[in-house]
PDB file of C-alpha atoms (C1' of nucleotides) in Angstrom:
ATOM      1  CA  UNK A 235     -12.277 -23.329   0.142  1.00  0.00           C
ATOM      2  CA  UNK A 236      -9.823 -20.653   1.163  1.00  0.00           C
ATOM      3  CA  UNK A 237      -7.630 -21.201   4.277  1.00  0.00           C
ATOM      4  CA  UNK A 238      -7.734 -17.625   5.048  1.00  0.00           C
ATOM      5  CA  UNK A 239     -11.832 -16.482   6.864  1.00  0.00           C
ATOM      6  CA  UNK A 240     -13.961 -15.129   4.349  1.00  0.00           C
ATOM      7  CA  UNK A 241     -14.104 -10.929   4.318  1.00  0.00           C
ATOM      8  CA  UNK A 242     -16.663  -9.316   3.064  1.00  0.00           C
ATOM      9  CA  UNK A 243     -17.109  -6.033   0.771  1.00  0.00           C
ATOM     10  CA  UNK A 244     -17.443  -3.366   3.821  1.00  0.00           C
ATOM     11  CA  UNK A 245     -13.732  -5.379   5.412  1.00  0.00           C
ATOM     12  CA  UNK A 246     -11.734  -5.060   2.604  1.00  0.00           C
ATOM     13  CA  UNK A 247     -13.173  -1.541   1.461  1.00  0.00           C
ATOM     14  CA  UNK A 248     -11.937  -0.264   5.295  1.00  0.00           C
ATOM     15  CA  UNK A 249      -8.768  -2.404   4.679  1.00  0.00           C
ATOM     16  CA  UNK A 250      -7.848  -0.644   0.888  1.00  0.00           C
ATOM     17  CA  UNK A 251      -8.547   2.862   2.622  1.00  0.00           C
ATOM     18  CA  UNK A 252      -5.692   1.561   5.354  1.00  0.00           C
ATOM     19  CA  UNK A 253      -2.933   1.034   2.361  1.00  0.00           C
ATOM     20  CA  UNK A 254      -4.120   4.034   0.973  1.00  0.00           C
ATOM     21  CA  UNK A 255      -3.936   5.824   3.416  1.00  0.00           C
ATOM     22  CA  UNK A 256      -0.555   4.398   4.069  1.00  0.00           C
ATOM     23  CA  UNK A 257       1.189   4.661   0.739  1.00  0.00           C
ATOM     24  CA  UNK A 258       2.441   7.927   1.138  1.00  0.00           C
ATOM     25  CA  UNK A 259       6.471   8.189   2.090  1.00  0.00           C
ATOM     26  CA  UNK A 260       5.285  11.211   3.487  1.00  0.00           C
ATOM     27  CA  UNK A 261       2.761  10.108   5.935  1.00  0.00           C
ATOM     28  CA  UNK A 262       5.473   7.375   6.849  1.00  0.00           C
ATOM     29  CA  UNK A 263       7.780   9.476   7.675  1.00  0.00           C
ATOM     30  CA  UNK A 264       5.696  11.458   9.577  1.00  0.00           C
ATOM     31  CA  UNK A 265       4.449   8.651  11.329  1.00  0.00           C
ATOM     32  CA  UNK A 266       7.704   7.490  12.497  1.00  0.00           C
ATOM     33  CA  UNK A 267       8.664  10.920  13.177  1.00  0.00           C
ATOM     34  CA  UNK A 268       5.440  11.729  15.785  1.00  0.00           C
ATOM     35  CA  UNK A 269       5.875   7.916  17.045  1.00  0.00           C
ATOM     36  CA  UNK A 270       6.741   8.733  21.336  1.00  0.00           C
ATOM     37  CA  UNK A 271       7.551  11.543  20.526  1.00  0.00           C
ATOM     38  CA  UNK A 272       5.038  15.257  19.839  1.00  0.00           C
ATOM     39  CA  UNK A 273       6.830  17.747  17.008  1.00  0.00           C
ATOM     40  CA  UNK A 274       5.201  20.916  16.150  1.00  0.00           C
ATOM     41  CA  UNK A 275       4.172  21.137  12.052  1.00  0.00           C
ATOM     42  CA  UNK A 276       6.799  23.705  11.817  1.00  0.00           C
ATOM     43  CA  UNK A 277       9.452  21.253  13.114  1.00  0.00           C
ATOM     44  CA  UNK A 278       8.209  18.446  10.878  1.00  0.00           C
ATOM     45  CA  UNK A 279       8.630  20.931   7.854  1.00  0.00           C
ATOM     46  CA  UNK A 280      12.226  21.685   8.703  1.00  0.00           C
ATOM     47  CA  UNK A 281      12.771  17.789   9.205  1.00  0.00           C
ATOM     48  CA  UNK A 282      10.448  16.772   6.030  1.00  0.00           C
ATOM     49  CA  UNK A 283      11.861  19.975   3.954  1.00  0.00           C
ATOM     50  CA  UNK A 284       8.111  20.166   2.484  1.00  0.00           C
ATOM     51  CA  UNK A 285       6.001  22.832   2.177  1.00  0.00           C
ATOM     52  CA  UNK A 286       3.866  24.002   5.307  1.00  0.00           C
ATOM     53  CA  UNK A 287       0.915  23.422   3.398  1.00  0.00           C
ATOM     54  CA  UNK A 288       1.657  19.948   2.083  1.00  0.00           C
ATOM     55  CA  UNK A 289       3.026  19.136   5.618  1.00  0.00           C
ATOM     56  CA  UNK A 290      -0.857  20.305   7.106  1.00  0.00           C
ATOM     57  CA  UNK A 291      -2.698  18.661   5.042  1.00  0.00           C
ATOM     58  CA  UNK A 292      -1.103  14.963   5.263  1.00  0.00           C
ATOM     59  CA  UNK A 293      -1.606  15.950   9.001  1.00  0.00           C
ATOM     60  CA  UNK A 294      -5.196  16.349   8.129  1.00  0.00           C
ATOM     61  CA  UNK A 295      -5.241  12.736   6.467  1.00  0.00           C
ATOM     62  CA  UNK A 296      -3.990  11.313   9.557  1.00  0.00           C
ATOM     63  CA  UNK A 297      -6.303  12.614  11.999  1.00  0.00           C
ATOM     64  CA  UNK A 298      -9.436  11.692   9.757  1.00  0.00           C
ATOM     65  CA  UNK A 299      -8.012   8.264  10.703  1.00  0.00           C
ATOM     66  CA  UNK A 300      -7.296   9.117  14.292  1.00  0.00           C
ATOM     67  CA  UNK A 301      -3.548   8.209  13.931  1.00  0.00           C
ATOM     68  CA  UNK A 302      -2.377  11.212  15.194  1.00  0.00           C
ATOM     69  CA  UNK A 303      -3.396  13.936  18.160  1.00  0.00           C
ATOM     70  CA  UNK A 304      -3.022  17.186  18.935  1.00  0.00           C
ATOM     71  CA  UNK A 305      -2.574  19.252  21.441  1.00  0.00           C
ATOM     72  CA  UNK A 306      -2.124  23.544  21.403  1.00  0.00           C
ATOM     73  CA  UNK A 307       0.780  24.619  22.804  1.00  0.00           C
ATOM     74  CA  UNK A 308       1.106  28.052  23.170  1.00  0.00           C
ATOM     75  CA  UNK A 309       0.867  29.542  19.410  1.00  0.00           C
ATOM     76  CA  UNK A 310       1.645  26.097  18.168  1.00  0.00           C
ATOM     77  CA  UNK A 311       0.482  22.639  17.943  1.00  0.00           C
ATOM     78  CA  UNK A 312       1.717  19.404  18.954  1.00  0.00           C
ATOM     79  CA  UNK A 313       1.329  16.692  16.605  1.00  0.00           C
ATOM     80  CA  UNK A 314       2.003  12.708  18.116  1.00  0.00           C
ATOM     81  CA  UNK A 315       0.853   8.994  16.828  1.00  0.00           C
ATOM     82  CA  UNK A 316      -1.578   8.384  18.816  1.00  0.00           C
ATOM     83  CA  UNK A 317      -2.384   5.152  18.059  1.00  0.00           C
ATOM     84  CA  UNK A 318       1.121   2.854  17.910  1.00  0.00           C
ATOM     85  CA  UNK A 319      -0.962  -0.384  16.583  1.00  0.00           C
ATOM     86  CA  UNK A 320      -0.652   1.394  13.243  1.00  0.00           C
ATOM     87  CA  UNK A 321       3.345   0.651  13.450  1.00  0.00           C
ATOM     88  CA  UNK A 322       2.202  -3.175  13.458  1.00  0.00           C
ATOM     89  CA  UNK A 323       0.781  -2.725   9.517  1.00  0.00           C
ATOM     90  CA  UNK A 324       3.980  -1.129   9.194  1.00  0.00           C
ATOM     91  CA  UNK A 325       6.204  -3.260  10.267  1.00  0.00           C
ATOM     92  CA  UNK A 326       5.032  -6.087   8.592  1.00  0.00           C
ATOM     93  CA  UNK A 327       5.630  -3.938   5.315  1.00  0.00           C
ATOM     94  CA  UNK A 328       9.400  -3.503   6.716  1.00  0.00           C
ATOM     95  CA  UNK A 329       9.716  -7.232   7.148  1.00  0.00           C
ATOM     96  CA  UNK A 330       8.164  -8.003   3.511  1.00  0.00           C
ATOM     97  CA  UNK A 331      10.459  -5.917   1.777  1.00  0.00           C
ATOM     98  CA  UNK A 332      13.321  -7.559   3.220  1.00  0.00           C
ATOM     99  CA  UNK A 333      11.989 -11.261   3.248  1.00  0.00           C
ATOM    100  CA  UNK A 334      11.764  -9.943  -0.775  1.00  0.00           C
ATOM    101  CA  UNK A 335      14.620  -8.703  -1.230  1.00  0.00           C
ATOM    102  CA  UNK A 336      16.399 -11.535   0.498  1.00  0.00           C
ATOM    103  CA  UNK A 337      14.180 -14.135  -2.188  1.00  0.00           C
ATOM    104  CA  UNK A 338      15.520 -11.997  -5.225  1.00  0.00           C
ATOM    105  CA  UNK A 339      19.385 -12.244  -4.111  1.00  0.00           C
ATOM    106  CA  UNK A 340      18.941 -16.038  -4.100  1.00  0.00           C
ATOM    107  CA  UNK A 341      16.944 -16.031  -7.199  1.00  0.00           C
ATOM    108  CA  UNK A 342      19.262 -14.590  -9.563  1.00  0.00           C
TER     109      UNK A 342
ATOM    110  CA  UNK B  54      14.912   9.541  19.957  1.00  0.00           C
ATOM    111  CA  UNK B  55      12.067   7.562  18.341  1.00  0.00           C
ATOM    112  CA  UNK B  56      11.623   4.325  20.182  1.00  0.00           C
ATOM    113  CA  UNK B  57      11.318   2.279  16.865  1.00  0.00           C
ATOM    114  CA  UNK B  58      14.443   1.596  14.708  1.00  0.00           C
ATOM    115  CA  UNK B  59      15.118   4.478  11.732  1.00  0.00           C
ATOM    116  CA  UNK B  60      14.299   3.226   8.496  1.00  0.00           C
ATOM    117  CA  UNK B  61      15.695   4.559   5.532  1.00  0.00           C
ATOM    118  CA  UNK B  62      14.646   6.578   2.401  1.00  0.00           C
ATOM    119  CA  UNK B  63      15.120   3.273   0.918  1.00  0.00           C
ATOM    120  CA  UNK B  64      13.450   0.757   2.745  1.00  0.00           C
ATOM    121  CA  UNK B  65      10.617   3.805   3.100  1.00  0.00           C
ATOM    122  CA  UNK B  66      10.016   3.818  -0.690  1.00  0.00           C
ATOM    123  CA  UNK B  67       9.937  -0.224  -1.001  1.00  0.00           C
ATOM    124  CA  UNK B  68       7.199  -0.043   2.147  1.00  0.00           C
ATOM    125  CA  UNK B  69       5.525   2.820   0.296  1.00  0.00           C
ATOM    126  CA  UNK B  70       5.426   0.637  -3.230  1.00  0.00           C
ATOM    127  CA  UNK B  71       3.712  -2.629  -1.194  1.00  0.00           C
ATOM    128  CA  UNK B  72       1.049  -0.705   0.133  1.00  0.00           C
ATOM    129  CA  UNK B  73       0.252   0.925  -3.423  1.00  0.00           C
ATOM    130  CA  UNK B  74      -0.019  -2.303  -4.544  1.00  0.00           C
ATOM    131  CA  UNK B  75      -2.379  -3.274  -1.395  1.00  0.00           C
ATOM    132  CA  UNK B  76      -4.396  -0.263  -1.586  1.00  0.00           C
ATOM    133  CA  UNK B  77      -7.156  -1.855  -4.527  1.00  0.00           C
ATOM    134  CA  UNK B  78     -10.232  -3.980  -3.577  1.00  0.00           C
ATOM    135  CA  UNK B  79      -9.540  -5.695  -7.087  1.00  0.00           C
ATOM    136  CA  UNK B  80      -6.178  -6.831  -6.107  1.00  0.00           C
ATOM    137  CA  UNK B  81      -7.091  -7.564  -2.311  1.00  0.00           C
ATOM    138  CA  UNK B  82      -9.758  -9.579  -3.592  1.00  0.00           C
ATOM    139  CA  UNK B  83      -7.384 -11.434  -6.132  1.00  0.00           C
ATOM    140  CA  UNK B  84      -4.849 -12.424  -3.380  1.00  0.00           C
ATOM    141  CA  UNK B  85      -7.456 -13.656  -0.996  1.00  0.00           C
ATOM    142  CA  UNK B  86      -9.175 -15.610  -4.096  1.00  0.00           C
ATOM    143  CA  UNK B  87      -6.059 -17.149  -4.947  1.00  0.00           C
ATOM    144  CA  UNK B  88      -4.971 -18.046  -1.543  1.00  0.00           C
ATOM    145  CA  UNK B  89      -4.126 -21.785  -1.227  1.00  0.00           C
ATOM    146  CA  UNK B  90      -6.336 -22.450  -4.554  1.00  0.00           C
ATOM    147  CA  UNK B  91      -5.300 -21.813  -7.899  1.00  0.00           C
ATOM    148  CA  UNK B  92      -7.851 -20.065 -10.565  1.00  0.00           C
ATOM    149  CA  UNK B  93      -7.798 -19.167 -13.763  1.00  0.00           C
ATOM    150  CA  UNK B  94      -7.526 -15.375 -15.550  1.00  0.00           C
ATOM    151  CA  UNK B  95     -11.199 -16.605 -16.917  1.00  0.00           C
ATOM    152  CA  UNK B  96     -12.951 -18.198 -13.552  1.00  0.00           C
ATOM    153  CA  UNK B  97     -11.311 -14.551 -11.868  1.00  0.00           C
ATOM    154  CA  UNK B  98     -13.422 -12.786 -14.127  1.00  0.00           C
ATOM    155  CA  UNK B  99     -16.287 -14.061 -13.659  1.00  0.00           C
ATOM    156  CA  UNK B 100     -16.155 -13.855  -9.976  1.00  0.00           C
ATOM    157  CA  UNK B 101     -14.780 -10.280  -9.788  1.00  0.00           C
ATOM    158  CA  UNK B 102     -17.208  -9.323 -11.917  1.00  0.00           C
ATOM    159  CA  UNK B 103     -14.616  -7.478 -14.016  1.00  0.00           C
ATOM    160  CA  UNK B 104     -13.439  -7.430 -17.701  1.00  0.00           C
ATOM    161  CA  UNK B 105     -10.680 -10.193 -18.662  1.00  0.00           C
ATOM    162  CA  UNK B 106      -8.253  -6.733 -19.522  1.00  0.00           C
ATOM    163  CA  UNK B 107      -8.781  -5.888 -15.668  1.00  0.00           C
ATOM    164  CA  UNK B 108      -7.914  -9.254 -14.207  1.00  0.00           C
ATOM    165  CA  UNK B 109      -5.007  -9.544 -16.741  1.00  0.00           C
ATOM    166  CA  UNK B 110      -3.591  -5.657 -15.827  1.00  0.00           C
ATOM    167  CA  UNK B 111      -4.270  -6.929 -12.552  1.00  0.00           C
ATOM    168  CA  UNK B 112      -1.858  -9.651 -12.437  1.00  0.00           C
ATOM    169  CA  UNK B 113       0.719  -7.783 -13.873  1.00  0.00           C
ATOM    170  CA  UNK B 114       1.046  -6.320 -10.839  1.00  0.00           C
ATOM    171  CA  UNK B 115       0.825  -9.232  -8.787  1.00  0.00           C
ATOM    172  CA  UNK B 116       3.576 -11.382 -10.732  1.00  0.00           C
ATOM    173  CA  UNK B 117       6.150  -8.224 -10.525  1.00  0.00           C
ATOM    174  CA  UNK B 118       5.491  -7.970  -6.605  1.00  0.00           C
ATOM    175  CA  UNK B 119       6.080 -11.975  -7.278  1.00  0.00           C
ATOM    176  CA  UNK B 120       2.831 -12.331  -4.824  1.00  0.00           C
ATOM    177  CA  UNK B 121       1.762 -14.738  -7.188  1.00  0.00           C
ATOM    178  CA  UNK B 122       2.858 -17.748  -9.620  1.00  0.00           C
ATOM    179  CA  UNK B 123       1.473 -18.614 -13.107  1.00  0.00           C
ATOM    180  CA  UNK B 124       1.550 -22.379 -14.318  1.00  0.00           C
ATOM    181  CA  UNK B 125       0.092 -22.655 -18.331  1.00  0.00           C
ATOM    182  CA  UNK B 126      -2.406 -25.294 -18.065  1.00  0.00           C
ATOM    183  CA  UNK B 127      -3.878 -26.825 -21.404  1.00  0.00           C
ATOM    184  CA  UNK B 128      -4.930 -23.524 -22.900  1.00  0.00           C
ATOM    185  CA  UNK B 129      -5.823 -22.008 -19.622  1.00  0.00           C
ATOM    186  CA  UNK B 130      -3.016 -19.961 -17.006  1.00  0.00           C
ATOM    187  CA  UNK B 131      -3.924 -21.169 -13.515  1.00  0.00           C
ATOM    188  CA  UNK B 132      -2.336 -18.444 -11.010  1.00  0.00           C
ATOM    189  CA  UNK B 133      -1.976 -19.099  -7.012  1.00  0.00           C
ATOM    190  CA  UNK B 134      -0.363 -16.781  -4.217  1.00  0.00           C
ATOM    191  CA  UNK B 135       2.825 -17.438  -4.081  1.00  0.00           C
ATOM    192  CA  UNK B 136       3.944 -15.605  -0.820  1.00  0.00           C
ATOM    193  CA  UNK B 137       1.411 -16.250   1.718  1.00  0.00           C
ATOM    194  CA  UNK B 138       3.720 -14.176   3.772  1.00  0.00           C
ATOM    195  CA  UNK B 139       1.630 -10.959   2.404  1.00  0.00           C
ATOM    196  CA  UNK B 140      -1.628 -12.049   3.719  1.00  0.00           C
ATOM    197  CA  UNK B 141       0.345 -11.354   7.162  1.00  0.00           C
ATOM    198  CA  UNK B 142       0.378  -7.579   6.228  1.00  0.00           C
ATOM    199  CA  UNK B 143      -3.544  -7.715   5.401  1.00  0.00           C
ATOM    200  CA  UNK B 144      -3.993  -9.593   8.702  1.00  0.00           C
ATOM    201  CA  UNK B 145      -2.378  -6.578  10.595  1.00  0.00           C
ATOM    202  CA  UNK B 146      -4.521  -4.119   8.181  1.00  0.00           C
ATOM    203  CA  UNK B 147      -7.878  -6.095   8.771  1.00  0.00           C
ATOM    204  CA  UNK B 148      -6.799  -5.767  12.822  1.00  0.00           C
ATOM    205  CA  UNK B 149      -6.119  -2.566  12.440  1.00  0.00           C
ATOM    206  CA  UNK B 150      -9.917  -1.773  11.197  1.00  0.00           C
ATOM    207  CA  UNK B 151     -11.401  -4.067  13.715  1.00  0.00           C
ATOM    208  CA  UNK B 152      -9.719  -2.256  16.457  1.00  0.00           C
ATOM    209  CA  UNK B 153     -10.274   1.492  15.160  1.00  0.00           C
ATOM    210  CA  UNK B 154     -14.519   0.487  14.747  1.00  0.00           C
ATOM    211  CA  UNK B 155     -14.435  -0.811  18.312  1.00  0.00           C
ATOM    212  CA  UNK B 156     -12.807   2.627  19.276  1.00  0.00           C
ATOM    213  CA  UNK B 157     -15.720   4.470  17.464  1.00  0.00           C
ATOM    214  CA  UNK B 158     -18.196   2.593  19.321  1.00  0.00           C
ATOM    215  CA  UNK B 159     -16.662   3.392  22.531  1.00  0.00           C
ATOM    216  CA  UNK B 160     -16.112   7.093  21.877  1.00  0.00           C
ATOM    217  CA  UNK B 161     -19.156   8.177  20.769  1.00  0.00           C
TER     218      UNK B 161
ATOM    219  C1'  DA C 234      -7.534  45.569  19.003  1.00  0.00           C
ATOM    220  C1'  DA C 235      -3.828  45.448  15.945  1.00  0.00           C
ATOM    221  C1'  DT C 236       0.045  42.798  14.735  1.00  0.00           C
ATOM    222  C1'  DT C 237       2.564  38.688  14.435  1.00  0.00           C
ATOM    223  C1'  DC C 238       3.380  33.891  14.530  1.00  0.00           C
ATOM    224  C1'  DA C 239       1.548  29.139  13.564  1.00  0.00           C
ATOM    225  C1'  DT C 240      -1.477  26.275  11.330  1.00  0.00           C
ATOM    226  C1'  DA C 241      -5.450  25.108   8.242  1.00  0.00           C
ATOM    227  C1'  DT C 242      -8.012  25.182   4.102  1.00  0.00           C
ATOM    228  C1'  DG C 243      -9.744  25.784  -0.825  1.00  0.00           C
ATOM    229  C1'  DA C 244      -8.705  25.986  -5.551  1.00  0.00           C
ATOM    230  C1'  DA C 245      -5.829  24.906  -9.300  1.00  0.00           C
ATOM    231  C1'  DT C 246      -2.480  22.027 -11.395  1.00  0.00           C
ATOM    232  C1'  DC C 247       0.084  18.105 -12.387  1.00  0.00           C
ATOM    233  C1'  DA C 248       0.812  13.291 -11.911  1.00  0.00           C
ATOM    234  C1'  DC C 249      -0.722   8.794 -11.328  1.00  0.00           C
ATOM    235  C1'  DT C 250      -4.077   4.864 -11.123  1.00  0.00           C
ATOM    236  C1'  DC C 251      -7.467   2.027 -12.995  1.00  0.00           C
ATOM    237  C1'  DC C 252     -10.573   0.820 -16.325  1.00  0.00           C
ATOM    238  C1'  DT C 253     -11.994   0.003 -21.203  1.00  0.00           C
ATOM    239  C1'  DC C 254     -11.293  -0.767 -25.964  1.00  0.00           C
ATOM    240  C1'  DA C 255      -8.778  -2.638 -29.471  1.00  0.00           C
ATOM    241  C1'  DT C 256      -5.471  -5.674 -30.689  1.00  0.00           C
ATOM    242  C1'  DA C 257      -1.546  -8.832 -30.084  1.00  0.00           C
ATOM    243  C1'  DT C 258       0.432 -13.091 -28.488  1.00  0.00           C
ATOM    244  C1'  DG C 259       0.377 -17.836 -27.472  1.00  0.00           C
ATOM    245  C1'  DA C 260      -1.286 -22.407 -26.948  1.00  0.00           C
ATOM    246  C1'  DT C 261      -4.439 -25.929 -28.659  1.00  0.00           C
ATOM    247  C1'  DT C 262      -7.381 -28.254 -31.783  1.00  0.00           C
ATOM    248  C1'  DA C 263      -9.520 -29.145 -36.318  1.00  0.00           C
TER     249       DA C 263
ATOM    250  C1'  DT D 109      -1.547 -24.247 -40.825  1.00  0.00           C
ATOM    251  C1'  DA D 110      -5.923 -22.110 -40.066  1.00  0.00           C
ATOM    252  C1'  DA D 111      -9.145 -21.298 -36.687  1.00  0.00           C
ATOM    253  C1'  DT D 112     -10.288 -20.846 -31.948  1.00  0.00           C
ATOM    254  C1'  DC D 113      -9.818 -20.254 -27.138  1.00  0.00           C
ATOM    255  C1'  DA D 114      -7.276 -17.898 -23.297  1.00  0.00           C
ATOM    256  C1'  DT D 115      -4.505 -14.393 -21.760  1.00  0.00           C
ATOM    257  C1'  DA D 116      -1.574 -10.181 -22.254  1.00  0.00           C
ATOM    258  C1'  DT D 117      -0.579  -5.600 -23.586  1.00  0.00           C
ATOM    259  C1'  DG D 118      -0.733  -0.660 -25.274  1.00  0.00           C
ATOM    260  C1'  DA D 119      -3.236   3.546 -25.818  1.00  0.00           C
ATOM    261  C1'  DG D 120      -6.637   6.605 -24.245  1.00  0.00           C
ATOM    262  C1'  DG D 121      -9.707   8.691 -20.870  1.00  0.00           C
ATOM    263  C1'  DA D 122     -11.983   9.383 -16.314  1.00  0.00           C
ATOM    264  C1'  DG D 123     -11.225   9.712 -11.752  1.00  0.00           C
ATOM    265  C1'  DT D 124      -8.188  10.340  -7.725  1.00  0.00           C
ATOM    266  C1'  DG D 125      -4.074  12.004  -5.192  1.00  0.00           C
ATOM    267  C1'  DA D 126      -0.306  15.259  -3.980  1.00  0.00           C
ATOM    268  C1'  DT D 127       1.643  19.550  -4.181  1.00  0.00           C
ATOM    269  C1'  DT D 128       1.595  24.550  -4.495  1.00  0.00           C
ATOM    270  C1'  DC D 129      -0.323  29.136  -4.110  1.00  0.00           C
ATOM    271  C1'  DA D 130      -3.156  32.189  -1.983  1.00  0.00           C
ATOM    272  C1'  DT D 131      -5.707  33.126   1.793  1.00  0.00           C
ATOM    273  C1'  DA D 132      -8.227  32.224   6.117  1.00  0.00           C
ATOM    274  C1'  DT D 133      -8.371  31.157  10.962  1.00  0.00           C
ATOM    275  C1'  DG D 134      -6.732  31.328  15.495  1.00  0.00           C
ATOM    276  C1'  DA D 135      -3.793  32.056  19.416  1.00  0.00           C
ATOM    277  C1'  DA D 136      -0.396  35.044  21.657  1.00  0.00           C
ATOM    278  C1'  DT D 137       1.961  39.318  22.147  1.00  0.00           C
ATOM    279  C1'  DT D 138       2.318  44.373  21.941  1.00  0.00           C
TER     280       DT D 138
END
DNA sequence: AATTCATATGAATCACTCCTCATATGATTA
DNA sequence: TAATCATATGAGGAGTGATTCATATGAATT
């Protein structure tokens, strides 16, 4: 048997919508941009250099996961990660890629 | 300033490119199948349910992430994860949903 | 309330992913 | 070495994702 606890269809269908939802540089930059710290979607378009539109609707695709919050600030809105546990996922990306590219150096 | 170390366009793309390759039930369902136990391209088919093309294209993807190792066996290929480390980015992923259904519970 | 500033949304387009089909490669056995 | 079993690969097509363009909504200012 498998070391690792079974996971059934419904888990890992939740768990693919998570990488999707994740494998976007976009939405990681984003991400690490709103992380402690609110920016209005204007701001992130200066800092991202995309279009307002594209900006706004990767905003959309985080709140449908309720990574993000807002809050109306005068005639603008304030964008911030609301939930930091995503930076967990994320980090253990940041550490794969280097424990990989550590493995390839010795490799070759 | 943020509160968690910048990360480059660099290390942002490499981070992007593991969660692509995350983000597919097929693959997810590969890595956990091959976790400590090695299978063959054949016995994956039939429990994926999927054509023997599938599986195969599958792989592919796994070998060049190097998540998993090959070893030709009679006729038969038997593959096995390789980096175990990845299943610590699932972990985080499977968390991750655990703790965002418990918040939908509680909020509505 | 009309105008302006800020953001959101829908539709269209282009690109990419994944699957299937057909076929190729590669190892084993007759 | 011919045939067979096991796996790999390339091309093509359907579905999905990301961006842009045009426009809508919505709050603040005049």
């Amino acid at each position: 048997m498998n070391s690792k606890f079974k996971i059934d269809q419904q888990h890992l269908l939740e768990v693919q919508d998570i990488f999707k939802m994740l494998s976007n540089i976009n939405r990681l930059k984003i991400l690490y941009l709103l992380d402690n710290e609110s920016k209005t979607v204007n701001e992130l378009v200066e800092l991202l250099g995309l279009e307002q539109s594209a900006v706004s609707h990767q905003l959309r695709i985080l709140r449908d996961f309720q990574l993000v919050s807002v809050k109306q600030v005068g005639k603008t809105k304030e964008y911030r990660v609301d939930d930091p546990h995503i930076f967990d996922i994320i980090n253990e990306a940041v550490e794969h890629s280097d424990h990989v590219m550590r493995g390839a150096n010795h490799g070759e």
